PDB file of C-alpha atoms and ligand atoms in Angstrom:
ATOM      1  CA  UNK A   1       0.000   0.000   0.000  1.00 78.00           C
ATOM      2  CA  UNK A   2       1.183   3.496  -0.825  1.00 92.00           C
ATOM      3  CA  UNK A   3       2.475   5.502   2.127  1.00 97.00           C
ATOM      4  CA  UNK A   4       1.006   8.821   3.209  1.00 98.00           C
ATOM      5  CA  UNK A   5       2.533  12.216   2.635  1.00 98.00           C
ATOM      6  CA  UNK A   6       1.928  14.558   5.553  1.00 98.00           C
ATOM      7  CA  UNK A   7       3.304  18.083   5.610  1.00 98.00           C
ATOM      8  CA  UNK A   8       3.716  20.635   8.392  1.00 98.00           C
ATOM      9  CA  UNK A   9       3.508  24.333   7.700  1.00 98.00           C
ATOM     10  CA  UNK A  10       3.582  27.667   9.451  1.00 98.00           C
ATOM     11  CA  UNK A  11       5.728  30.665  10.293  1.00 96.00           C
ATOM     12  CA  UNK A  12       9.283  30.192  11.514  1.00 91.00           C
ATOM     13  CA  UNK A  13       9.167  29.173  15.158  1.00 91.00           C
ATOM     14  CA  UNK A  14       5.626  27.717  15.009  1.00 94.00           C
ATOM     15  CA  UNK A  15       6.790  24.319  16.253  1.00 95.00           C
ATOM     16  CA  UNK A  16       6.607  22.275  13.046  1.00 97.00           C
ATOM     17  CA  UNK A  17       9.793  20.381  13.701  1.00 97.00           C
ATOM     18  CA  UNK A  18       8.870  19.400  17.261  1.00 97.00           C
ATOM     19  CA  UNK A  19       5.420  18.255  16.176  1.00 98.00           C
ATOM     20  CA  UNK A  20       6.518  16.329  13.100  1.00 98.00           C
ATOM     21  CA  UNK A  21       9.287  14.585  15.040  1.00 98.00           C
ATOM     22  CA  UNK A  22       6.852  13.673  17.798  1.00 98.00           C
ATOM     23  CA  UNK A  23       4.401  12.265  15.258  1.00 98.00           C
ATOM     24  CA  UNK A  24       7.189  10.222  13.676  1.00 98.00           C
ATOM     25  CA  UNK A  25       7.880   8.688  17.096  1.00 98.00           C
ATOM     26  CA  UNK A  26       4.225   7.881  17.708  1.00 98.00           C
ATOM     27  CA  UNK A  27       3.802   6.296  14.285  1.00 98.00           C
ATOM     28  CA  UNK A  28       6.949   4.230  14.633  1.00 98.00           C
ATOM     29  CA  UNK A  29       5.677   2.984  17.983  1.00 98.00           C
ATOM     30  CA  UNK A  30       2.704   1.380  16.201  1.00 97.00           C
ATOM     31  CA  UNK A  31       4.924  -0.125  13.509  1.00 97.00           C
ATOM     32  CA  UNK A  32       4.533   2.463  10.732  1.00 98.00           C
ATOM     33  CA  UNK A  33       7.709   3.067   8.735  1.00 98.00           C
ATOM     34  CA  UNK A  34       8.447   6.784   8.556  1.00 98.00           C
ATOM     35  CA  UNK A  35      10.710   9.064   6.581  1.00 98.00           C
ATOM     36  CA  UNK A  36      11.118  12.580   8.018  1.00 98.00           C
ATOM     37  CA  UNK A  37      12.339  15.277   5.641  1.00 98.00           C
ATOM     38  CA  UNK A  38      12.810  19.010   5.845  1.00 96.00           C
ATOM     39  CA  UNK A  39      12.675  21.664   3.164  1.00 96.00           C
ATOM     40  CA  UNK A  40      14.713  23.027   1.671  1.00 96.00           C
ATOM     41  CA  UNK A  41      17.080  20.090   2.016  1.00 96.00           C
ATOM     42  CA  UNK A  42      16.930  16.336   2.414  1.00 96.00           C
ATOM     43  CA  UNK A  43      19.164  15.515  -0.557  1.00 98.00           C
ATOM     44  CA  UNK A  44      22.735  16.402  -1.405  1.00 97.00           C
ATOM     45  CA  UNK A  45      21.592  19.035  -3.892  1.00 98.00           C
ATOM     46  CA  UNK A  46      18.831  20.207  -1.557  1.00 98.00           C
ATOM     47  CA  UNK A  47      21.204  20.784   1.361  1.00 97.00           C
ATOM     48  CA  UNK A  48      23.523  22.707  -0.942  1.00 97.00           C
ATOM     49  CA  UNK A  49      20.591  24.862  -2.097  1.00 97.00           C
ATOM     50  CA  UNK A  50      19.551  25.318   1.543  1.00 96.00           C
ATOM     51  CA  UNK A  51      22.969  26.748   2.395  1.00 95.00           C
ATOM     52  CA  UNK A  52      22.622  29.156  -0.488  1.00 92.00           C
ATOM     53  CA  UNK A  53      19.105  30.224   0.337  1.00 94.00           C
ATOM     54  CA  UNK A  54      19.632  30.805   4.020  1.00 94.00           C
ATOM     55  CA  UNK A  55      23.052  32.477   3.833  1.00 91.00           C
ATOM     56  CA  UNK A  56      22.843  35.997   5.188  1.00 82.00           C
ATOM     57  CA  UNK A  57      25.455  37.115   2.680  1.00 82.00           C
ATOM     58  CA  UNK A  58      22.939  36.596  -0.141  1.00 78.00           C
ATOM     59  CA  UNK A  59      20.571  39.463   0.648  1.00 79.00           C
ATOM     60  CA  UNK A  60      20.529  40.487  -2.998  1.00 83.00           C
ATOM     61  CA  UNK A  61      19.453  37.116  -4.381  1.00 90.00           C
ATOM     62  CA  UNK A  62      16.723  37.906  -6.907  1.00 93.00           C
ATOM     63  CA  UNK A  63      13.241  36.831  -5.787  1.00 95.00           C
ATOM     64  CA  UNK A  64      12.715  34.882  -9.009  1.00 96.00           C
ATOM     65  CA  UNK A  65      15.962  32.955  -8.529  1.00 95.00           C
ATOM     66  CA  UNK A  66      14.911  32.276  -4.935  1.00 96.00           C
ATOM     67  CA  UNK A  67      11.578  30.848  -6.116  1.00 97.00           C
ATOM     68  CA  UNK A  68      13.221  28.470  -8.560  1.00 98.00           C
ATOM     69  CA  UNK A  69      15.839  27.355  -6.054  1.00 97.00           C
ATOM     70  CA  UNK A  70      13.117  26.309  -3.608  1.00 98.00           C
ATOM     71  CA  UNK A  71      11.341  24.494  -6.427  1.00 98.00           C
ATOM     72  CA  UNK A  72      14.542  22.807  -7.596  1.00 98.00           C
ATOM     73  CA  UNK A  73      15.262  21.551  -4.085  1.00 98.00           C
ATOM     74  CA  UNK A  74      11.694  20.217  -3.887  1.00 98.00           C
ATOM     75  CA  UNK A  75      11.834  18.518  -7.298  1.00 98.00           C
ATOM     76  CA  UNK A  76      14.990  16.701  -6.260  1.00 98.00           C
ATOM     77  CA  UNK A  77      13.580  15.678  -2.892  1.00 98.00           C
ATOM     78  CA  UNK A  78      10.405  14.277  -4.460  1.00 98.00           C
ATOM     79  CA  UNK A  79      12.304  12.406  -7.133  1.00 98.00           C
ATOM     80  CA  UNK A  80      15.081  11.041  -4.982  1.00 98.00           C
ATOM     81  CA  UNK A  81      13.392  10.309  -1.678  1.00 98.00           C
ATOM     82  CA  UNK A  82       9.672  11.002  -1.351  1.00 98.00           C
ATOM     83  CA  UNK A  83       8.252   9.032  -4.290  1.00 98.00           C
ATOM     84  CA  UNK A  84      10.432   5.961  -3.699  1.00 98.00           C
ATOM     85  CA  UNK A  85       9.465   5.972  -0.011  1.00 98.00           C
ATOM     86  CA  UNK A  86       5.730   6.313  -0.721  1.00 98.00           C
ATOM     87  CA  UNK A  87       5.925   3.445  -3.197  1.00 98.00           C
ATOM     88  CA  UNK A  88       7.407   1.243  -0.506  1.00 98.00           C
ATOM     89  CA  UNK A  89       4.567   2.076   1.852  1.00 98.00           C
ATOM     90  CA  UNK A  90       6.658   4.416   3.978  1.00 98.00           C
ATOM     91  CA  UNK A  91       4.925   7.484   5.420  1.00 98.00           C
ATOM     92  CA  UNK A  92       6.677  10.727   4.644  1.00 98.00           C
ATOM     93  CA  UNK A  93       6.518  13.545   7.176  1.00 98.00           C
ATOM     94  CA  UNK A  94       7.628  16.799   5.574  1.00 98.00           C
ATOM     95  CA  UNK A  95       8.738  19.749   7.684  1.00 98.00           C
ATOM     96  CA  UNK A  96       7.508  22.281   5.072  1.00 98.00           C
ATOM     97  CA  UNK A  97       6.435  21.376   1.547  1.00 97.00           C
ATOM     98  CA  UNK A  98       4.763  23.227  -1.280  1.00 93.00           C
ATOM     99  CA  UNK A  99       2.471  25.518   0.710  1.00 98.00           C
ATOM    100  CA  UNK A 100       5.605  27.285   1.981  1.00 98.00           C
ATOM    101  CA  UNK A 101       6.368  28.457  -1.539  1.00 98.00           C
ATOM    102  CA  UNK A 102       2.879  29.862  -2.012  1.00 98.00           C
ATOM    103  CA  UNK A 103       2.984  31.571   1.386  1.00 98.00           C
ATOM    104  CA  UNK A 104       6.566  32.903   1.254  1.00 97.00           C
ATOM    105  CA  UNK A 105       7.291  33.496  -2.446  1.00 98.00           C
ATOM    106  CA  UNK A 106       3.814  34.280  -3.831  1.00 98.00           C
ATOM    107  CA  UNK A 107       2.262  36.102  -0.847  1.00 98.00           C
ATOM    108  CA  UNK A 108       5.412  37.198   0.981  1.00 97.00           C
ATOM    109  CA  UNK A 109       7.597  38.256  -1.937  1.00 96.00           C
ATOM    110  CA  UNK A 110       4.943  38.756  -4.642  1.00 97.00           C
ATOM    111  CA  UNK A 111       7.192  36.968  -7.153  1.00 97.00           C
ATOM    112  CA  UNK A 112       4.289  35.252  -8.922  1.00 98.00           C
ATOM    113  CA  UNK A 113       0.586  35.163  -8.254  1.00 97.00           C
ATOM    114  CA  UNK A 114      -0.644  32.393  -6.030  1.00 98.00           C
ATOM    115  CA  UNK A 115      -2.437  30.362  -8.715  1.00 98.00           C
ATOM    116  CA  UNK A 116       0.657  30.390 -10.889  1.00 98.00           C
ATOM    117  CA  UNK A 117       2.738  29.359  -7.903  1.00 98.00           C
ATOM    118  CA  UNK A 118       0.452  26.367  -7.325  1.00 98.00           C
ATOM    119  CA  UNK A 119       0.967  25.365 -10.962  1.00 98.00           C
ATOM    120  CA  UNK A 120       4.735  25.625 -10.571  1.00 98.00           C
ATOM    121  CA  UNK A 121       4.529  23.460  -7.468  1.00 97.00           C
ATOM    122  CA  UNK A 122       2.605  20.836  -9.412  1.00 97.00           C
ATOM    123  CA  UNK A 123       5.215  20.944 -12.128  1.00 98.00           C
ATOM    124  CA  UNK A 124       8.095  20.608  -9.655  1.00 98.00           C
ATOM    125  CA  UNK A 125       6.526  17.680  -7.808  1.00 98.00           C
ATOM    126  CA  UNK A 126       5.116  15.932 -10.864  1.00 98.00           C
ATOM    127  CA  UNK A 127       1.621  16.378  -9.451  1.00 97.00           C
ATOM    128  CA  UNK A 128       2.371  15.026  -5.991  1.00 97.00           C
ATOM    129  CA  UNK A 129       0.261  16.696  -3.283  1.00 96.00           C
ATOM    130  CA  UNK A 130       0.277  16.033   0.455  1.00 98.00           C
ATOM    131  CA  UNK A 131      -2.543  13.794   1.719  1.00 98.00           C
ATOM    132  CA  UNK A 132      -2.931  16.105   4.666  1.00 98.00           C
ATOM    133  CA  UNK A 133      -1.209  19.281   5.810  1.00 98.00           C
ATOM    134  CA  UNK A 134      -1.095  20.621   9.344  1.00 98.00           C
ATOM    135  CA  UNK A 135      -0.816  24.382   9.453  1.00 98.00           C
ATOM    136  CA  UNK A 136       0.496  25.565  12.802  1.00 98.00           C
ATOM    137  CA  UNK A 137      -0.987  29.010  12.923  1.00 98.00           C
ATOM    138  CA  UNK A 138       1.023  31.373  15.059  1.00 94.00           C
ATOM    139  CA  UNK A 139       0.082  35.032  15.563  1.00 92.00           C
ATOM    140  CA  UNK A 140       2.848  37.301  14.386  1.00 90.00           C
ATOM    141  CA  UNK A 141       3.530  38.791  17.837  1.00 90.00           C
ATOM    142  CA  UNK A 142       4.065  35.304  19.219  1.00 91.00           C
ATOM    143  CA  UNK A 143       6.350  34.370  16.304  1.00 89.00           C
ATOM    144  CA  UNK A 144       8.447  37.454  17.042  1.00 87.00           C
ATOM    145  CA  UNK A 145       8.538  36.728  20.751  1.00 89.00           C
ATOM    146  CA  UNK A 146       9.723  33.158  20.089  1.00 88.00           C
ATOM    147  CA  UNK A 147      12.638  34.249  17.976  1.00 81.00           C
ATOM    148  CA  UNK A 148      13.584  37.349  19.953  1.00 84.00           C
ATOM    149  CA  UNK A 149      17.325  37.551  20.436  1.00 82.00           C
ATOM    150  CA  UNK A 150      18.101  34.941  17.758  1.00 87.00           C
ATOM    151  CA  UNK A 151      20.124  36.298  14.831  1.00 85.00           C
ATOM    152  CA  UNK A 152      17.920  34.676  12.146  1.00 89.00           C
ATOM    153  CA  UNK A 153      18.851  33.415   8.672  1.00 91.00           C
ATOM    154  CA  UNK A 154      18.328  35.340   5.434  1.00 87.00           C
ATOM    155  CA  UNK A 155      14.609  34.464   5.219  1.00 87.00           C
ATOM    156  CA  UNK A 156      14.032  35.310   8.870  1.00 87.00           C
ATOM    157  CA  UNK A 157      15.514  38.775   8.487  1.00 84.00           C
ATOM    158  CA  UNK A 158      12.624  39.968   6.330  1.00 85.00           C
ATOM    159  CA  UNK A 159      10.392  42.725   7.721  1.00 87.00           C
ATOM    160  CA  UNK A 160       7.196  42.377   9.731  1.00 89.00           C
ATOM    161  CA  UNK A 161       4.897  43.114   6.823  1.00 93.00           C
ATOM    162  CA  UNK A 162       6.477  40.195   4.971  1.00 94.00           C
ATOM    163  CA  UNK A 163       5.521  37.723   7.710  1.00 94.00           C
ATOM    164  CA  UNK A 164       1.989  39.193   7.863  1.00 95.00           C
ATOM    165  CA  UNK A 165       1.660  38.442   4.154  1.00 97.00           C
ATOM    166  CA  UNK A 166       3.052  34.942   4.656  1.00 97.00           C
ATOM    167  CA  UNK A 167       0.399  34.287   7.271  1.00 97.00           C
ATOM    168  CA  UNK A 168      -2.264  35.664   4.901  1.00 98.00           C
ATOM    169  CA  UNK A 169      -0.938  33.193   2.343  1.00 98.00           C
ATOM    170  CA  UNK A 170      -1.488  30.269   4.686  1.00 98.00           C
ATOM    171  CA  UNK A 171      -4.979  31.565   5.463  1.00 98.00           C
ATOM    172  CA  UNK A 172      -5.758  31.789   1.746  1.00 98.00           C
ATOM    173  CA  UNK A 173      -4.509  28.251   1.163  1.00 98.00           C
ATOM    174  CA  UNK A 174      -6.539  26.912   4.050  1.00 98.00           C
ATOM    175  CA  UNK A 175      -9.732  28.569   2.800  1.00 98.00           C
ATOM    176  CA  UNK A 176      -9.080  27.214  -0.665  1.00 98.00           C
ATOM    177  CA  UNK A 177      -8.179  23.676   0.363  1.00 97.00           C
ATOM    178  CA  UNK A 178      -9.986  23.156   3.638  1.00 97.00           C
ATOM    179  CA  UNK A 179     -10.166  19.400   3.089  1.00 97.00           C
ATOM    180  CA  UNK A 180      -6.409  18.992   2.909  1.00 98.00           C
ATOM    181  CA  UNK A 181      -5.152  21.733   5.212  1.00 98.00           C
ATOM    182  CA  UNK A 182      -5.966  21.483   8.904  1.00 98.00           C
ATOM    183  CA  UNK A 183      -5.365  24.622  10.960  1.00 98.00           C
ATOM    184  CA  UNK A 184      -4.013  24.116  14.461  1.00 98.00           C
ATOM    185  CA  UNK A 185      -3.446  27.017  16.878  1.00 98.00           C
ATOM    186  CA  UNK A 186       0.301  26.852  17.479  1.00 97.00           C
ATOM    187  CA  UNK A 187      -0.042  28.289  20.978  1.00 95.00           C
ATOM    188  CA  UNK A 188      -1.414  24.966  22.289  1.00 97.00           C
ATOM    189  CA  UNK A 189       0.982  22.746  24.272  1.00 97.00           C
ATOM    190  CA  UNK A 190       2.970  20.225  22.210  1.00 97.00           C
ATOM    191  CA  UNK A 191       1.155  17.147  23.617  1.00 98.00           C
ATOM    192  CA  UNK A 192      -2.240  18.677  22.807  1.00 98.00           C
ATOM    193  CA  UNK A 193      -1.092  19.386  19.268  1.00 98.00           C
ATOM    194  CA  UNK A 194       0.135  15.841  18.823  1.00 98.00           C
ATOM    195  CA  UNK A 195      -3.192  14.469  20.105  1.00 98.00           C
ATOM    196  CA  UNK A 196      -5.072  16.739  17.686  1.00 98.00           C
ATOM    197  CA  UNK A 197      -2.968  15.502  14.772  1.00 98.00           C
ATOM    198  CA  UNK A 198      -3.496  11.923  15.815  1.00 98.00           C
ATOM    199  CA  UNK A 199      -7.238  12.387  15.955  1.00 98.00           C
ATOM    200  CA  UNK A 200      -7.321  13.829  12.430  1.00 98.00           C
ATOM    201  CA  UNK A 201      -5.315  10.885  11.126  1.00 98.00           C
ATOM    202  CA  UNK A 202      -7.615   8.411  12.886  1.00 98.00           C
ATOM    203  CA  UNK A 203     -10.764  10.135  11.656  1.00 98.00           C
ATOM    204  CA  UNK A 204      -9.451   9.868   8.139  1.00 97.00           C
ATOM    205  CA  UNK A 205      -8.784   6.178   8.620  1.00 96.00           C
ATOM    206  CA  UNK A 206      -5.040   6.574   8.147  1.00 95.00           C
ATOM    207  CA  UNK A 207      -4.067   4.882  11.401  1.00 91.00           C
TER     208      UNK A 207
HETATM  209  P1  LIG B   1      14.168  26.706   8.257  1.00 96.71           P
HETATM  210  O1  LIG B   1      15.368  26.959   9.074  1.00 96.71           O
HETATM  211  O2  LIG B   1      13.861  25.324   7.857  1.00 96.71           O
HETATM  212  O3  LIG B   1      12.944  27.407   8.948  1.00 96.71           O
HETATM  213  P2  LIG B   1      11.864  26.785   9.870  1.00 96.71           P
HETATM  214  O4  LIG B   1      12.610  26.215  11.034  1.00 96.71           O
HETATM  215  O5  LIG B   1      11.000  27.934  10.191  1.00 96.71           O
HETATM  216  O6  LIG B   1      11.148  25.764   9.037  1.00 96.71           O
HETATM  217  O7  LIG B   1      14.294  27.641   6.999  1.00 96.71           O
HETATM  218  C1  LIG B   1      13.479  27.577   5.932  1.00 96.71           C
HETATM  219  C2  LIG B   1      13.176  28.979   5.521  1.00 96.71           C
HETATM  220  O8  LIG B   1      12.880  28.994   4.129  1.00 96.71           O
HETATM  221  C3  LIG B   1      11.966  29.539   6.224  1.00 96.71           C
HETATM  222  O9  LIG B   1      12.177  30.893   6.552  1.00 96.71           O
HETATM  223  C4  LIG B   1      10.874  29.463   5.183  1.00 96.71           C
HETATM  224  C5  LIG B   1      11.617  29.554   3.889  1.00 96.71           C
HETATM  225  N1  LIG B   1      10.982  28.852   2.764  1.00 96.71           N
HETATM  226  C6  LIG B   1      10.489  29.583   1.692  1.00 96.71           C
HETATM  227  O10 LIG B   1      10.568  30.815   1.688  1.00 96.71           O
HETATM  228  N2  LIG B   1       9.920  28.923   0.647  1.00 96.71           N
HETATM  229  C7  LIG B   1       9.836  27.557   0.589  1.00 96.71           C
HETATM  230  O11 LIG B   1       9.310  26.983  -0.394  1.00 96.71           O
HETATM  231  C8  LIG B   1      10.366  26.806   1.712  1.00 96.71           C
HETATM  232  C9  LIG B   1      10.320  25.313   1.711  1.00 96.71           C
HETATM  233  C10 LIG B   1      10.937  27.498   2.767  1.00 96.71           C
END
């Protein structure tokens, strides 16, 4: 049986990594084979692209080049790791996937319009969409509080208005694809979030 592709989305500092790692542990405990990946990254090329994208010395990287670098990293990850895993029945937990590009590059940077960005995502992934996406929605003030004092990478050094637009992007996606994207308030404690995720997966008959 084909594995499931589950992605985790939200602003920097929303808790995606903690939640996706915790879910991996809970799934493994019931015998599900899991592959955890993060974006950008997860392949040799992807990690190289990640270093490029997050380097603070690259402030002048053109927004269009940035868009295609994220898509290139994703195309490689899907081809090299995600599709083969799904075919073997392995569940893939993705710490960010294609909604990030719509939220950050289309809404945040205004590089392309959102519909076009969705088409580019489809092209890059060969039509692969997540089965379910958990959007950890974090109010901007809380996101800022969580990363106060941290230097931040190139993406994180954008201005406040940028992150407002990113959050609007996630809201837009969730309204558009309410079946796939489940909004979770990121302020809830980690165990409560994990239980909420588990319940969604059970209700859908995934586990
Ligand atoms: P990362 O350190 O993984 O951030 P986080 O811990 O918040 O997930 O850095 C990824 C950064 O890249 C993050 O600021 C979001 C951004 N990003 C995009 O702008 N577009 C994309 O398509 C992806 C996958 C990430």
